[in-house]
Coordinates of C-alpha atoms in Angstrom, one line a residue:
M237 CA 0.2 -0.1 0.0
E238 CA 1.6 3.5 -0.5
F239 CA 1.1 6.2 1.8
P240 CA -0.1 9.5 1.9
D241 CA 2.8 12.1 1.2
S242 CA 0.7 15.1 2.9
L243 CA -0.7 15.8 6.4
G244 CA -4.1 15.8 4.9
G245 CA -3.9 12.8 3.1
W246 CA -3.2 11.2 6.3
L247 CA -5.9 13.1 8.3
E248 CA -8.2 11.8 5.7
L249 CA -7.5 8.2 5.8
L250 CA -7.1 8.1 9.3
E251 CA -10.6 9.6 9.8
S252 CA -12.0 7.7 7.3
R253 CA -10.7 4.3 9.0
H254 CA -12.1 4.0 11.4
T255 CA -16.2 4.7 12.2
Q256 CA -15.6 4.4 15.9
A257 CA -13.6 8.0 17.1
I258 CA -13.0 6.7 20.4
Q259 CA -11.8 2.9 21.1
L260 CA -10.2 2.5 24.9
G261 CA -7.9 0.3 25.5
L262 CA -4.0 0.2 25.9
E263 CA -3.1 -3.6 24.7
R264 CA -3.4 -1.9 20.9
V265 CA -1.4 1.1 21.6
S266 CA 1.5 -0.7 23.6
Q267 CA 2.2 -3.4 21.1
V268 CA 2.4 -0.6 18.1
R269 CA 4.6 1.3 20.6
D270 CA 7.0 -1.1 21.1
A271 CA 7.2 -2.2 17.5
L272 CA 7.8 1.4 16.2
K273 CA 11.0 1.2 18.8
A274 CA 10.7 4.9 19.7
S275 CA 12.1 5.4 23.1
S276 CA 13.8 8.1 25.3
D277 CA 15.5 8.8 28.5
V278 CA 13.4 12.4 28.8
V279 CA 11.6 13.7 31.7
V280 CA 7.8 12.7 31.1
I281 CA 4.8 14.4 32.8
T282 CA 1.4 13.8 32.0
V283 CA -1.7 15.8 32.4
G284 CA -5.1 14.6 32.9
G285 CA -8.5 15.5 34.2
T286 CA -11.8 16.6 33.2
N287 CA -11.2 20.8 32.7
G288 CA -7.7 22.7 33.1
K289 CA -5.3 20.2 31.0
G290 CA -4.6 22.6 28.4
S291 CA -3.8 25.6 30.4
T292 CA -1.8 23.4 33.0
C293 CA 0.1 21.8 29.5
A294 CA 0.7 25.6 28.6
M295 CA 1.9 26.7 31.8
L296 CA 4.1 24.0 32.1
E297 CA 5.8 24.5 28.6
A298 CA 6.3 28.2 29.1
I299 CA 7.8 27.6 32.5
L300 CA 10.2 24.9 31.0
L301 CA 11.2 26.6 28.0
A302 CA 12.0 30.1 29.7
A303 CA 14.5 27.8 32.2
G304 CA 15.9 26.7 29.4
Y305 CA 15.1 23.2 28.6
R306 CA 14.1 21.6 25.4
V307 CA 10.7 21.0 25.4
G308 CA 7.6 18.3 23.3
C309 CA 4.4 19.2 23.9
Y310 CA 1.8 17.1 22.9
T311 CA -2.1 18.3 23.2
S312 CA -5.7 17.8 22.0
P313 CA -8.0 18.5 20.5
H314 CA -6.4 21.3 18.0
L315 CA -8.7 24.4 17.0
V316 CA -7.6 25.2 13.5
R317 CA -4.8 23.6 12.5
Y318 CA -3.8 19.8 13.5
N319 CA 0.1 20.7 13.8
E320 CA -1.2 22.7 17.3
R321 CA -1.1 19.4 19.1
V322 CA 2.4 18.7 18.4
R323 CA 5.0 21.3 19.3
I324 CA 8.7 21.1 19.7
N325 CA 10.5 23.9 22.0
G326 CA 7.2 26.1 21.7
V327 CA 6.7 25.9 17.5
E328 CA 4.1 23.8 15.8
V329 CA 5.9 20.9 14.1
S330 CA 5.8 20.8 10.2
D331 CA 3.9 19.0 8.2
E332 CA 6.4 16.6 6.6
R333 CA 7.6 15.8 10.2
L334 CA 4.0 14.3 11.2
V335 CA 4.1 12.8 7.9
D336 CA 7.2 11.0 9.1
G337 CA 5.5 10.3 12.2
F338 CA 2.3 8.9 10.9
T339 CA 3.9 6.7 7.9
A340 CA 6.2 4.8 10.7
V341 CA 3.5 4.4 13.2
E342 CA 1.8 3.1 9.9
A343 CA 4.7 0.6 9.1
A344 CA 4.9 -0.7 12.9
R345 CA 1.2 -1.4 13.2
G346 CA 0.9 -4.2 10.7
A347 CA -2.5 -5.2 11.1
V348 CA -3.2 -3.6 14.6
P349 CA -6.1 -1.6 14.3
L350 CA -5.7 2.0 15.7
T351 CA -8.1 4.6 16.0
Y352 CA -7.3 8.3 14.6
F353 CA -6.2 9.8 18.2
E354 CA -3.9 6.4 18.9
H355 CA -2.2 6.8 15.7
G356 CA -2.0 10.3 16.2
T357 CA -0.4 9.9 20.0
L358 CA 2.3 7.5 18.6
A359 CA 3.3 9.9 15.6
A360 CA 3.7 12.6 18.5
W361 CA 5.9 10.3 20.7
H362 CA 7.8 9.6 17.4
C363 CA 8.5 12.9 16.4
F364 CA 10.1 13.6 20.1
C365 CA 11.9 10.6 20.3
R366 CA 13.9 11.9 17.3
E367 CA 14.8 15.1 18.9
P368 CA 17.5 15.7 21.7
L369 CA 14.5 17.0 24.3
D370 CA 14.7 17.5 28.0
V371 CA 11.3 17.2 29.0
V372 CA 8.1 15.7 27.1
I373 CA 4.5 16.9 28.2
L374 CA 1.4 14.5 27.5
E375 CA -2.2 15.7 27.6
V376 CA -4.7 13.0 28.0
G377 CA -7.5 12.7 25.5
L378 CA -10.3 11.1 27.3
G379 CA -10.5 9.7 30.8
G380 CA -6.6 8.5 31.7
R381 CA -6.1 4.7 32.8
L382 CA -7.1 3.5 29.2
D383 CA -6.6 6.3 27.0
A384 CA -3.7 6.2 24.2
V385 CA -1.3 8.6 26.1
N386 CA -1.0 6.2 29.3
A387 CA 1.0 3.4 27.1
I388 CA 3.9 6.2 27.9
D389 CA 5.3 6.1 31.2
P390 CA 5.2 9.6 33.0
D391 CA 7.7 10.5 35.8
C392 CA 4.9 12.8 37.3
A393 CA 1.4 12.8 36.8
I394 CA -1.3 15.6 37.1
V395 CA -4.8 15.3 37.6
T396 CA -6.5 18.8 37.5
G397 CA -10.1 18.0 38.3
V398 CA -12.6 15.6 38.3
A399 CA -16.0 16.6 37.0
M400 CA -19.0 15.0 34.8
D401 CA -18.0 14.6 31.6
H402 CA -17.7 11.6 29.2
M403 CA -19.9 9.7 31.1
D404 CA -20.5 7.5 28.5
Y405 CA -17.0 6.2 28.4
L406 CA -15.7 6.9 32.1
G407 CA -19.2 6.3 34.6
D408 CA -21.9 8.3 35.8
T409 CA -20.3 9.4 38.9
R410 CA -17.7 11.5 40.2
E411 CA -16.0 8.2 41.7
K412 CA -16.3 6.5 39.0
I413 CA -14.6 8.8 36.5
G414 CA -12.0 10.0 39.5
F415 CA -10.8 5.9 39.3
E416 CA -10.3 6.5 35.3
K417 CA -8.2 9.5 35.8
A418 CA -6.2 8.2 38.4
G419 CA -5.1 5.8 36.2
I420 CA -2.4 7.5 35.0
F421 CA -0.6 7.7 38.0
R422 CA 2.6 5.6 38.5
A423 CA 3.9 3.7 41.4
E424 CA 6.5 5.5 44.1
R425 CA 6.4 8.4 41.5
P426 CA 4.7 12.0 42.1
A427 CA 0.5 12.1 41.5
I428 CA -0.8 15.5 42.0
C429 CA -4.2 16.6 41.9
A430 CA -5.1 19.6 42.3
D431 CA -9.2 19.2 43.0
P432 CA -10.1 20.7 46.1
L433 CA -12.4 17.9 46.7
P434 CA -10.7 14.8 44.9
P435 CA -12.8 11.6 44.7
A436 CA -12.2 8.6 47.4
S437 CA -11.4 6.5 44.8
L438 CA -8.8 8.4 43.3
V439 CA -7.1 9.3 46.2
A440 CA -7.7 5.0 47.4
Y441 CA -6.0 4.3 43.8
A442 CA -2.7 6.4 44.4
R443 CA -2.4 5.2 48.0
E444 CA -2.7 1.2 46.7
I445 CA -0.7 1.3 44.1
R446 CA 1.8 3.3 46.6
A447 CA 2.2 6.4 44.6
D448 CA 3.5 10.0 45.5
L449 CA 0.1 11.7 46.2
R450 CA 0.0 15.3 46.5
L451 CA -3.6 16.9 47.0
V452 CA -4.1 20.6 46.7
T453 CA -5.0 22.3 50.3
E454 CA -3.4 19.2 51.6
D455 CA -0.1 19.1 50.6
F456 CA 0.3 22.6 48.4
G457 CA -1.7 25.3 47.7
F458 CA -1.5 29.1 47.5
S459 CA -3.2 32.5 48.5
G460 CA -2.9 35.9 47.0
D461 CA -4.0 39.5 46.7
R462 CA -5.2 41.6 43.6
T463 CA -1.4 42.1 42.5
Q464 CA 0.3 39.0 43.3
W465 CA 0.1 35.2 45.0
V466 CA 2.4 32.9 47.1
W467 CA 2.2 29.2 46.7
W468 CA 3.6 26.9 49.6
S469 CA 3.7 23.5 50.0
R470 CA 3.8 21.1 52.9
S471 CA 7.2 20.5 53.1
G472 CA 7.9 24.2 54.3
T473 CA 8.6 25.4 50.5
R474 CA 7.2 29.0 49.8
R475 CA 7.5 30.7 46.7
G476 CA 6.1 34.4 46.9
G477 CA 5.7 37.3 44.7
L478 CA 4.2 35.4 41.9
A479 CA 2.5 37.1 39.3
Y480 CA -0.8 36.1 38.2
P481 CA -0.6 33.9 35.2
A482 CA -1.5 35.4 31.8
L483 CA -4.1 33.3 31.1
R484 CA -7.5 34.8 32.0
G485 CA -9.8 32.9 34.8
A486 CA -10.4 32.4 38.6
N487 CA -9.4 28.7 38.3
Q488 CA -5.7 29.3 36.5
L489 CA -4.3 29.4 40.1
L490 CA -5.5 26.2 41.0
N491 CA -3.6 25.0 37.9
A492 CA -0.5 27.2 38.2
S493 CA -0.4 25.7 41.9
A494 CA -0.2 22.0 40.2
V495 CA 2.3 22.9 38.0
M496 CA 4.2 24.7 40.9
M497 CA 4.0 21.1 42.6
A498 CA 5.2 18.9 39.7
L499 CA 8.2 21.4 39.1
E500 CA 8.9 21.1 43.1
T501 CA 9.0 17.2 42.9
L502 CA 10.9 17.0 39.9
R503 CA 13.4 19.4 41.0
N504 CA 16.2 16.9 41.4
R505 CA 15.7 16.3 37.7
I506 CA 14.9 19.9 35.8
P507 CA 15.9 22.3 38.6
V508 CA 13.9 25.6 37.3
S509 CA 14.5 29.2 39.4
M510 CA 12.0 31.5 40.0
Q511 CA 12.9 33.9 37.6
A512 CA 11.9 31.1 35.0
V513 CA 8.3 30.7 37.0
R514 CA 7.6 34.5 36.4
Q515 CA 8.6 34.6 33.0
G516 CA 6.8 31.2 32.3
L517 CA 3.8 32.5 33.8
M518 CA 3.9 36.0 32.3
L519 CA 4.7 35.0 28.6
V520 CA 1.8 31.6 28.5
E521 CA -1.1 31.9 26.1
L522 CA -3.6 29.4 24.9
P523 CA -6.1 30.1 22.6
G524 CA -9.3 29.4 23.5
R525 CA -9.4 29.5 27.0
F526 CA -11.3 32.5 28.2
Q527 CA -9.1 34.0 25.7
V528 CA -10.5 38.0 25.3
L529 CA -9.5 39.6 21.9
P530 CA -8.5 43.5 21.8
G531 CA -11.1 45.3 20.0
K532 CA -14.9 46.5 20.8
P533 CA -17.2 45.0 20.8
S534 CA -15.3 43.1 23.4
V535 CA -14.9 39.0 22.2
V536 CA -14.6 36.0 24.6
L537 CA -13.7 32.8 23.5
D538 CA -13.9 29.6 25.9
V539 CA -14.4 26.1 24.9
A540 CA -15.9 25.9 28.0
H541 CA -18.8 22.3 27.1
N542 CA -19.7 21.0 30.3
P543 CA -21.4 22.1 33.8
Q544 CA -18.0 22.5 35.6
A545 CA -16.2 24.7 32.8
A546 CA -19.5 26.4 32.2
G547 CA -19.4 27.4 35.8
V548 CA -15.9 28.9 35.8
L549 CA -16.8 30.8 32.6
S550 CA -19.8 32.3 34.2
E551 CA -17.7 33.7 37.5
N552 CA -14.8 34.8 35.1
L553 CA -17.7 36.9 32.7
S554 CA -19.1 38.5 36.1
N555 CA -15.4 39.8 37.1
M556 CA -15.1 41.5 33.9
G557 CA -17.4 44.5 34.5
F558 CA -20.4 46.1 33.0
F559 CA -21.7 45.4 29.5
P560 CA -25.2 46.7 28.3
E561 CA -25.9 43.6 26.4
T562 CA -24.2 39.8 25.9
W563 CA -24.4 38.4 22.9
A564 CA -23.9 34.5 23.1
V565 CA -22.6 32.6 19.9
V566 CA -22.8 28.8 21.1
G567 CA -22.3 25.4 19.2
M568 CA -22.1 21.7 21.2
L569 CA -22.0 18.3 20.8
A570 CA -25.0 16.4 21.3
D571 CA -23.7 13.8 24.0
K572 CA -22.6 17.2 26.2
D573 CA -25.0 17.9 29.6
V574 CA -26.6 21.1 27.6
E575 CA -29.0 21.6 29.7
G576 CA -26.7 21.6 32.6
V577 CA -24.3 24.3 30.9
M578 CA -27.4 26.2 30.5
R579 CA -28.3 26.8 33.6
L580 CA -24.9 27.7 35.1
I581 CA -24.4 30.5 32.2
Q582 CA -27.9 31.8 31.1
D583 CA -28.0 34.8 33.9
R584 CA -25.0 36.1 32.1
V585 CA -26.5 36.2 28.3
D586 CA -29.3 38.9 26.8
H587 CA -28.9 37.6 23.2
W588 CA -28.4 33.5 22.1
L589 CA -27.0 32.9 18.6
V590 CA -26.9 29.2 18.4
T591 CA -25.1 27.1 15.4
S592 CA -25.5 23.9 14.5
L593 CA -21.8 21.3 14.6
P594 CA -20.9 18.9 11.7
G595 CA -20.0 15.6 12.4
S596 CA -22.0 12.7 13.9
R597 CA -21.8 14.1 17.4
G598 CA -22.8 17.9 16.2
L599 CA -25.8 19.1 17.5
A600 CA -28.4 20.7 14.9
A601 CA -29.1 24.2 16.2
D602 CA -32.6 23.5 16.3
A603 CA -32.2 20.7 18.6
L604 CA -29.8 22.8 20.4
A605 CA -32.3 25.5 20.8
E606 CA -35.0 23.1 22.3
R607 CA -32.3 21.8 24.8
M608 CA -31.9 25.1 26.0
R609 CA -35.5 25.9 26.4
V610 CA -36.1 22.4 28.6
A611 CA -33.0 24.1 30.8
G612 CA -35.3 27.2 30.8
V613 CA -33.2 29.6 28.4
K614 CA -35.7 32.5 27.9
G615 CA -35.3 35.3 25.3
D616 CA -34.6 35.3 21.6
I617 CA -32.3 31.9 20.2
G618 CA -31.4 32.4 16.7
C619 CA -30.4 29.3 14.6
F620 CA -27.6 29.1 12.0
D621 CA -25.7 26.7 10.1
R622 CA -22.0 27.5 10.7
P623 CA -20.4 29.2 13.7
A624 CA -18.9 31.9 11.6
E625 CA -22.5 32.9 10.4
A626 CA -23.5 32.9 13.9
F627 CA -20.5 35.2 15.0
S628 CA -20.6 37.4 12.2
E629 CA -24.6 38.2 12.7
A630 CA -23.6 38.9 16.6
E631 CA -20.9 41.1 15.2
Q632 CA -23.6 43.3 13.3
R633 CA -25.7 43.5 15.9
A634 CA -23.8 44.4 19.1
Q635 CA -23.0 47.7 19.6
E636 CA -19.5 49.0 20.5
G637 CA -20.1 48.6 24.2
D638 CA -21.5 45.3 24.0
R639 CA -19.8 41.6 24.6
I640 CA -19.8 39.0 22.7
V641 CA -19.0 35.5 24.1
V642 CA -18.5 31.7 22.0
F643 CA -18.3 29.0 24.1
G644 CA -19.2 25.4 23.6
S645 CA -17.7 22.6 21.0
F646 CA -14.1 23.0 20.3
L647 CA -15.4 23.1 17.0
T648 CA -17.6 26.2 17.7
V649 CA -14.4 28.3 18.8
A650 CA -12.3 27.0 16.0
D651 CA -14.6 28.1 13.1
V652 CA -15.0 31.5 14.9
L653 CA -11.4 32.0 15.2
D654 CA -10.4 30.9 12.2
A655 CA -13.3 33.5 10.4
I656 CA -11.5 36.4 12.5
R657 CA -7.6 35.0 11.3
A658 CA -9.1 35.1 7.9
S659 CA -10.9 39.0 8.3
R660 CA -7.6 40.5 10.0
H661 CA -5.2 39.0 7.1

């Protein structure tokens, strides 16, 4: 069989090959990983959790780069370009490198079937193993225990938090989901949890395997005022005079605290100065996470797509100050808790512009509007075929002093962000 010679060709092939996008389990991935013969002695930090994974990875990456380390970072999903998922030293890898990775995985897998995500995860690992890196940061796709990323043993694992999402795959309680998230922990290695109320199942699993468990508020934590914050650990370490992370949002100190704890546990292998910490936190960027664009009307982009994330978004919006009217552009996947999301954010929105999303999981605009009504959303709800069309309507109708909030699925934010970038070039 001839392999595709372009990234687009590979992505089309992988999308067409599997009707089931998610297929949890490590046996197949581990088998191909071994056949790939890609290994490295880099420090591996794996980041899981329901929300906050992307922000945590971005902070780790920014701080480690500021400290002078050579860093690989694998995250998902992407917003606009697949290359966003695989970065080396803060730069998206080229199409050519990704094609090399996909081709190597294809040659190694033989007759073993891999999903789109599994193939991409192994291709990213192949890219990292061919570079002289010091640290690799891996973001879990879904869950943890059976996610493809967990085929790579971490030296330190972080669970940012546990909330209700992907219940069809992970279970219908926080305890069940917490057990799945805890699967990235390893015996006698740092296992960090930034959830203030960690599920008992997560704590029990960590202790059962004798992981070096560190819990926020017990083993580490933070305090702060309007201008700076302080991080502390139970061992007596205290880091003061820290600038707030450049990533906006009230929850970012939880993520930053977990990052600080991870770096503290790894200080013998990858020591990081406080200057690098401060520089990294000040410079970190992550599109689509409470991203406020310059200009008027104010535009906020956020990939909040479950109730916990919607609650954080609602709190962040309330802290922005006064806006006469708020226009919401929203599109969601059918398997998400639309009603739970809307109940938490509806009081922050005056006008709704909802959009259909493509794919088998995409929710049609009229179906989304119907579920919003069930959740108690009042007022006009306009329906559109594409997120960019809904956003264009919001731009035309909003006054200069108003606010436009684009949230929901990554697909929603990506389409709007793509349209904004195209209009500015």
